[in-house]
Amino acid sequence: LARHERLLIALAIGLVVASLAWFLAHSVARKERARDAGDGQGEAR
């Protein structure tokens, strides 16, 4: 069980880090697009 618990914890941490990195990357990309376009409202993801 110890190994399984460690694997689950590692997977959970990995998912959290990956999701945070993805969210930050997309938020930064949106801000840069908004700056370049001047208006970021009607853009597709």
mmCIF file of N, CA and C in Angstrom:
data_model
loop_
_atom_site.group_PDB
_atom_site.id
_atom_site.type_symbol
_atom_site.label_atom_id
_atom_site.label_comp_id
_atom_site.label_asym_id
_atom_site.label_seq_id
_atom_site.Cartn_x
_atom_site.Cartn_y
_atom_site.Cartn_z
ATOM 1 N N LEU A 1 0.829 -1.210 0.000
ATOM 2 C CA LEU A 1 0.000 0.000 0.000
ATOM 3 C C LEU A 1 0.862 1.257 0.000
ATOM 4 N N ALA A 2 2.032 1.194 0.635
ATOM 5 C CA ALA A 2 2.891 2.380 0.691
ATOM 6 C C ALA A 2 3.272 2.813 -0.728
ATOM 7 N N ARG A 3 3.660 1.839 -1.556
ATOM 8 C CA ARG A 3 4.048 2.203 -2.927
ATOM 9 C C ARG A 3 2.865 2.793 -3.675
ATOM 10 N N HIS A 4 1.696 2.175 -3.510
ATOM 11 C CA HIS A 4 0.523 2.691 -4.225
ATOM 12 C C HIS A 4 0.185 4.101 -3.745
ATOM 13 N N GLU A 5 0.288 4.314 -2.439
ATOM 14 C CA GLU A 5 -0.004 5.655 -1.928
ATOM 15 C C GLU A 5 0.988 6.664 -2.483
ATOM 16 N N ARG A 6 2.263 6.285 -2.531
ATOM 17 C CA ARG A 6 3.267 7.212 -3.080
ATOM 18 C C ARG A 6 2.976 7.501 -4.542
ATOM 19 N N LEU A 7 2.602 6.455 -5.300
ATOM 20 C CA LEU A 7 2.292 6.668 -6.714
ATOM 21 C C LEU A 7 1.088 7.592 -6.863
ATOM 22 N N LEU A 8 0.057 7.368 -6.049
ATOM 23 C CA LEU A 8 -1.131 8.220 -6.144
ATOM 24 C C LEU A 8 -0.784 9.664 -5.802
ATOM 25 N N ILE A 9 0.010 9.858 -4.760
ATOM 26 C CA ILE A 9 0.403 11.221 -4.379
ATOM 27 C C ILE A 9 1.219 11.860 -5.505
ATOM 28 N N ALA A 10 2.156 11.101 -6.070
ATOM 29 C CA ALA A 10 2.978 11.641 -7.154
ATOM 30 C C ALA A 10 2.106 12.002 -8.353
ATOM 31 N N LEU A 11 1.147 11.142 -8.685
ATOM 32 C CA LEU A 11 0.257 11.430 -9.813
ATOM 33 C C LEU A 11 -0.584 12.670 -9.528
ATOM 34 N N ALA A 12 -1.091 12.772 -8.303
ATOM 35 C CA ALA A 12 -1.910 13.937 -7.956
ATOM 36 C C ALA A 12 -1.090 15.220 -8.076
ATOM 37 N N ILE A 13 0.126 15.200 -7.538
ATOM 38 C CA ILE A 13 0.990 16.386 -7.620
ATOM 39 C C ILE A 13 1.293 16.705 -9.086
ATOM 40 N N GLY A 14 1.592 15.676 -9.872
ATOM 41 C CA GLY A 14 1.886 15.886 -11.289
ATOM 42 C C GLY A 14 0.706 16.513 -12.015
ATOM 43 N N LEU A 15 -0.505 16.018 -11.721
ATOM 44 C CA LEU A 15 -1.689 16.575 -12.378
ATOM 45 C C LEU A 15 -1.888 18.029 -11.977
ATOM 46 N N VAL A 16 -1.710 18.334 -10.704
ATOM 47 C CA VAL A 16 -1.887 19.716 -10.239
ATOM 48 C C VAL A 16 -0.867 20.630 -10.910
ATOM 49 N N VAL A 17 0.392 20.196 -10.927
ATOM 50 C CA VAL A 17 1.444 21.024 -11.537
ATOM 51 C C VAL A 17 1.168 21.211 -13.026
ATOM 52 N N ALA A 18 0.788 20.123 -13.710
ATOM 53 C CA ALA A 18 0.523 20.211 -15.150
ATOM 54 C C ALA A 18 -0.651 21.149 -15.416
ATOM 55 N N SER A 19 -1.717 21.032 -14.623
ATOM 56 C CA SER A 19 -2.885 21.887 -14.839
ATOM 57 C C SER A 19 -2.532 23.350 -14.565
ATOM 58 N N LEU A 20 -1.749 23.600 -13.511
ATOM 59 C CA LEU A 20 -1.344 24.974 -13.219
ATOM 60 C C LEU A 20 -0.495 25.536 -14.356
ATOM 61 N N ALA A 21 0.461 24.745 -14.841
ATOM 62 C CA ALA A 21 1.321 25.205 -15.932
ATOM 63 C C ALA A 21 0.481 25.490 -17.174
ATOM 64 N N TRP A 22 -0.496 24.597 -17.483
ATOM 65 C CA TRP A 22 -1.357 24.783 -18.654
ATOM 66 C C TRP A 22 -2.171 26.062 -18.506
ATOM 67 N N PHE A 23 -2.761 26.252 -17.323
ATOM 68 C CA PHE A 23 -3.582 27.445 -17.088
ATOM 69 C C PHE A 23 -2.739 28.713 -17.208
ATOM 70 N N LEU A 24 -1.549 28.711 -16.593
ATOM 71 C CA LEU A 24 -0.690 29.895 -16.664
ATOM 72 C C LEU A 24 -0.286 30.179 -18.107
ATOM 73 N N ALA A 25 0.081 29.136 -18.845
ATOM 74 C CA ALA A 25 0.496 29.325 -20.239
ATOM 75 C C ALA A 25 -0.648 29.930 -21.047
ATOM 76 N N HIS A 26 -1.869 29.422 -20.867
ATOM 77 C CA HIS A 26 -2.996 29.934 -21.644
ATOM 78 C C HIS A 26 -3.355 31.351 -21.212
ATOM 79 N N SER A 27 -3.296 31.648 -19.932
ATOM 80 C CA SER A 27 -3.635 32.995 -19.474
ATOM 81 C C SER A 27 -2.616 33.996 -20.022
ATOM 82 N N VAL A 28 -1.335 33.636 -19.991
ATOM 83 C CA VAL A 28 -0.304 34.531 -20.530
ATOM 84 C C VAL A 28 -0.506 34.706 -22.029
ATOM 85 N N ALA A 29 -0.793 33.619 -22.739
ATOM 86 C CA ALA A 29 -1.005 33.706 -24.184
ATOM 87 C C ALA A 29 -2.196 34.609 -24.482
ATOM 88 N N ARG A 30 -3.268 34.487 -23.699
ATOM 89 C CA ARG A 30 -4.431 35.345 -23.928
ATOM 90 C C ARG A 30 -4.073 36.805 -23.706
ATOM 91 N N LYS A 31 -3.309 37.101 -22.651
ATOM 92 C CA LYS A 31 -2.936 38.486 -22.388
ATOM 93 C C LYS A 31 -2.099 39.034 -23.541
ATOM 94 N N GLU A 32 -1.151 38.225 -24.034
ATOM 95 C CA GLU A 32 -0.314 38.698 -25.136
ATOM 96 C C GLU A 32 -1.160 38.905 -26.391
ATOM 97 N N ARG A 33 -2.101 37.975 -26.664
ATOM 98 C CA ARG A 33 -2.971 38.143 -27.830
ATOM 99 C C ARG A 33 -3.813 39.403 -27.686
ATOM 100 N N ALA A 34 -4.333 39.629 -26.489
ATOM 101 C CA ALA A 34 -5.169 40.814 -26.265
ATOM 102 C C ALA A 34 -4.346 42.077 -26.514
ATOM 103 N N ARG A 35 -3.091 42.084 -26.073
ATOM 104 C CA ARG A 35 -2.239 43.252 -26.312
ATOM 105 C C ARG A 35 -2.040 43.461 -27.815
ATOM 106 N N ASP A 36 -1.720 42.365 -28.533
ATOM 107 C CA ASP A 36 -1.443 42.509 -29.962
ATOM 108 C C ASP A 36 -2.697 42.928 -30.724
ATOM 109 N N ALA A 37 -3.841 42.317 -30.404
ATOM 110 C CA ALA A 37 -5.068 42.600 -31.143
ATOM 111 C C ALA A 37 -5.710 43.898 -30.660
ATOM 112 N N GLY A 38 -5.492 44.255 -29.412
ATOM 113 C CA GLY A 38 -6.090 45.453 -28.866
ATOM 114 C C GLY A 38 -7.440 45.176 -28.228
ATOM 115 N N ASP A 39 -8.091 44.076 -28.622
ATOM 116 C CA ASP A 39 -9.381 43.706 -28.004
ATOM 117 C C ASP A 39 -9.465 42.199 -27.972
ATOM 118 N N GLY A 40 -9.474 41.589 -26.761
ATOM 119 C CA GLY A 40 -9.416 40.132 -26.672
ATOM 120 C C GLY A 40 -10.760 39.489 -26.518
ATOM 121 N N GLN A 41 -11.868 40.194 -26.724
ATOM 122 C CA GLN A 41 -13.201 39.578 -26.531
ATOM 123 C C GLN A 41 -13.658 38.680 -27.627
ATOM 124 N N GLY A 42 -13.867 38.281 -28.444
ATOM 125 C CA GLY A 42 -14.391 37.390 -29.448
ATOM 126 C C GLY A 42 -13.429 36.380 -29.982
ATOM 127 N N GLU A 43 -12.339 36.127 -29.235
ATOM 128 C CA GLU A 43 -11.355 35.172 -29.777
ATOM 129 C C GLU A 43 -11.698 33.729 -29.417
ATOM 130 N N ALA A 44 -11.456 32.834 -30.371
ATOM 131 C CA ALA A 44 -11.664 31.404 -30.083
ATOM 132 C C ALA A 44 -10.495 30.880 -29.257
ATOM 133 N N ARG A 45 -10.742 29.806 -28.503
ATOM 134 C CA ARG A 45 -9.685 29.247 -27.656
ATOM 135 C C ARG A 45 -8.617 28.589 -28.521
#
